[in-house]
């Protein structure tokens, strides 16, 4: 079997150099074999917040993420990367929502909705929250896909005090 891996990455600046970006709350995740995939995440209080959802899908055939919502609010896709367009494909994406569009604090449902024909699909989602984040688009994004080797290399140049948020996915062709 051929090892495949992908590595999308985003870069976010803090609002202020000090205190900078802070990771808050408890990370949550969900996994399944069908779309939509839903799981719970608790939004905690803060200012200049950012909620990030990373999505990984392995499927026998092309399959896309149509949308990601957080507590019913639409999220924005920051970056995506897939290993190809035919056969077993691994797709990895990072989505985000900023303070102005966040729902009220408390338990929220993360919903990842796909499009395409699911065939031997595995879908995974991961959600995290940060405060002190610049309330604009990511400073930079990039994605890398490779089908050989064990080391993933990605070059992105963060500004001072910026945080790099990444997602890594891997799978075996034909599994």
mmCIF file of C-alpha atoms in Angstrom, residues 55-173:
data_model
loop_
_atom_site.group_PDB
_atom_site.id
_atom_site.type_symbol
_atom_site.label_atom_id
_atom_site.label_comp_id
_atom_site.label_asym_id
_atom_site.label_seq_id
_atom_site.Cartn_x
_atom_site.Cartn_y
_atom_site.Cartn_z
ATOM 1 C CA UNK A 55 -11.360 18.176 8.841
ATOM 2 C CA UNK A 56 -9.815 14.988 7.473
ATOM 3 C CA UNK A 57 -11.594 12.688 4.999
ATOM 4 C CA UNK A 58 -10.361 9.519 3.337
ATOM 5 C CA UNK A 59 -12.662 8.245 0.587
ATOM 6 C CA UNK A 60 -12.558 5.950 -2.434
ATOM 7 C CA UNK A 61 -13.310 8.717 -4.942
ATOM 8 C CA UNK A 62 -13.554 12.460 -4.966
ATOM 9 C CA UNK A 63 -15.376 13.911 -1.952
ATOM 10 C CA UNK A 64 -15.485 17.530 -0.800
ATOM 11 C CA UNK A 65 -16.475 19.440 2.308
ATOM 12 C CA UNK A 66 -19.476 21.563 1.317
ATOM 13 C CA UNK A 67 -19.759 23.433 4.622
ATOM 14 C CA UNK A 68 -18.800 23.525 8.280
ATOM 15 C CA UNK A 69 -21.021 25.192 10.866
ATOM 16 C CA UNK A 70 -20.409 26.065 14.502
ATOM 17 C CA UNK A 71 -23.542 26.414 16.599
ATOM 18 C CA UNK A 72 -25.474 26.932 13.351
ATOM 19 C CA UNK A 73 -23.127 29.709 12.145
ATOM 20 C CA UNK A 74 -21.241 29.251 8.866
ATOM 21 C CA UNK A 75 -17.475 28.915 9.078
ATOM 22 C CA UNK A 76 -14.938 30.094 6.458
ATOM 23 C CA UNK A 77 -12.561 27.702 4.712
ATOM 24 C CA UNK A 78 -8.954 28.821 5.225
ATOM 25 C CA UNK A 79 -7.114 26.123 3.284
ATOM 26 C CA UNK A 80 -7.563 22.652 1.826
ATOM 27 C CA UNK A 81 -5.333 20.034 0.283
ATOM 28 C CA UNK A 82 -6.084 16.656 -1.306
ATOM 29 C CA UNK A 83 -3.843 13.833 -2.438
ATOM 30 C CA UNK A 84 -5.418 13.558 -5.890
ATOM 31 C CA UNK A 85 -8.698 13.296 -7.777
ATOM 32 C CA UNK A 86 -9.152 9.557 -8.372
ATOM 33 C CA UNK A 87 -8.886 6.345 -6.359
ATOM 34 C CA UNK A 88 -8.467 6.618 -2.616
ATOM 35 C CA UNK A 89 -8.134 10.305 -1.787
ATOM 36 C CA UNK A 90 -7.253 11.964 1.495
ATOM 37 C CA UNK A 91 -8.606 15.490 1.935
ATOM 38 C CA UNK A 92 -7.610 17.776 4.789
ATOM 39 C CA UNK A 93 -9.138 21.220 5.418
ATOM 40 C CA UNK A 94 -9.013 23.979 8.046
ATOM 41 C CA UNK A 95 -12.092 26.144 8.673
ATOM 42 C CA UNK A 96 -12.516 29.094 11.063
ATOM 43 C CA UNK A 97 -14.987 31.540 12.575
ATOM 44 C CA UNK A 98 -14.143 34.874 14.206
ATOM 45 C CA UNK A 99 -15.587 36.692 17.233
ATOM 46 C CA UNK A 100 -18.202 38.739 15.332
ATOM 47 C CA UNK A 101 -19.915 35.596 14.017
ATOM 48 C CA UNK A 102 -19.644 33.371 17.080
ATOM 49 C CA UNK A 103 -22.855 32.265 18.794
ATOM 50 C CA UNK A 104 -23.361 32.768 22.545
ATOM 51 C CA UNK A 105 -21.081 30.914 24.971
ATOM 52 C CA UNK A 106 -21.899 27.329 25.925
ATOM 53 C CA UNK A 107 -22.262 23.921 24.281
ATOM 54 C CA UNK A 108 -22.399 24.150 20.473
ATOM 55 C CA UNK A 109 -22.668 21.608 17.696
ATOM 56 C CA UNK A 110 -19.965 21.409 15.033
ATOM 57 C CA UNK A 111 -21.435 20.064 11.784
ATOM 58 C CA UNK A 112 -19.287 19.022 8.822
ATOM 59 C CA UNK A 113 -21.298 18.449 5.645
ATOM 60 C CA UNK A 114 -19.752 16.815 2.605
ATOM 61 C CA UNK A 115 -20.623 16.503 -1.047
ATOM 62 C CA UNK A 116 -19.910 13.615 -3.362
ATOM 63 C CA UNK A 117 -20.366 9.866 -3.177
ATOM 64 C CA UNK A 118 -19.155 8.285 0.043
ATOM 65 C CA UNK A 119 -17.311 5.013 -0.598
ATOM 66 C CA UNK A 120 -15.361 3.436 2.266
ATOM 67 C CA UNK A 121 -15.284 6.933 3.758
ATOM 68 C CA UNK A 122 -13.711 7.903 7.063
ATOM 69 C CA UNK A 123 -14.335 11.452 8.289
ATOM 70 C CA UNK A 124 -12.712 13.159 11.277
ATOM 71 C CA UNK A 125 -13.158 16.616 12.791
ATOM 72 C CA UNK A 126 -11.255 18.493 15.490
ATOM 73 C CA UNK A 127 -12.284 21.802 17.120
ATOM 74 C CA UNK A 128 -10.198 24.298 19.149
ATOM 75 C CA UNK A 129 -10.683 27.854 20.479
ATOM 76 C CA UNK A 130 -8.205 30.738 20.864
ATOM 77 C CA UNK A 131 -8.379 34.310 22.235
ATOM 78 C CA UNK A 132 -6.323 37.410 21.455
ATOM 79 C CA UNK A 133 -6.413 36.695 17.718
ATOM 80 C CA UNK A 134 -6.355 39.367 15.014
ATOM 81 C CA UNK A 135 -9.890 39.496 13.614
ATOM 82 C CA UNK A 136 -9.069 39.196 9.928
ATOM 83 C CA UNK A 137 -8.167 36.514 7.432
ATOM 84 C CA UNK A 138 -5.145 34.313 8.180
ATOM 85 C CA UNK A 139 -1.781 35.996 7.634
ATOM 86 C CA UNK A 140 -0.783 33.108 5.356
ATOM 87 C CA UNK A 141 -1.967 29.662 4.279
ATOM 88 C CA UNK A 142 -0.247 26.775 2.560
ATOM 89 C CA UNK A 143 -0.789 23.096 1.843
ATOM 90 C CA UNK A 144 1.514 20.205 1.030
ATOM 91 C CA UNK A 145 0.651 16.773 -0.325
ATOM 92 C CA UNK A 146 3.070 13.900 -0.733
ATOM 93 C CA UNK A 147 2.824 10.216 -1.550
ATOM 94 C CA UNK A 148 6.264 8.982 -0.455
ATOM 95 C CA UNK A 149 8.577 9.343 2.506
ATOM 96 C CA UNK A 150 7.945 9.874 6.178
ATOM 97 C CA UNK A 151 8.787 13.570 6.579
ATOM 98 C CA UNK A 152 6.419 16.390 5.688
ATOM 99 C CA UNK A 153 8.023 19.742 4.952
ATOM 100 C CA UNK A 154 6.167 23.026 4.702
ATOM 101 C CA UNK A 155 7.634 26.511 4.604
ATOM 102 C CA UNK A 156 5.648 29.404 5.998
ATOM 103 C CA UNK A 157 7.111 32.537 7.560
ATOM 104 C CA UNK A 158 5.263 33.699 10.678
ATOM 105 C CA UNK A 159 5.451 37.291 11.870
ATOM 106 C CA UNK A 160 6.431 38.006 15.485
ATOM 107 C CA UNK A 161 4.129 36.338 18.029
ATOM 108 C CA UNK A 162 2.021 34.671 15.323
ATOM 109 C CA UNK A 163 0.673 31.158 15.822
ATOM 110 C CA UNK A 164 0.843 28.422 13.213
ATOM 111 C CA UNK A 165 -2.192 26.141 13.198
ATOM 112 C CA UNK A 166 -1.866 22.965 11.157
ATOM 113 C CA UNK A 167 -3.621 19.713 10.417
ATOM 114 C CA UNK A 168 -2.013 16.495 9.224
ATOM 115 C CA UNK A 169 -3.771 13.577 7.616
ATOM 116 C CA UNK A 170 -2.538 10.242 6.360
ATOM 117 C CA UNK A 171 -3.908 7.017 5.041
ATOM 118 C CA UNK A 172 -3.144 3.943 3.042
ATOM 119 C CA UNK A 173 -4.289 3.675 -0.541
#
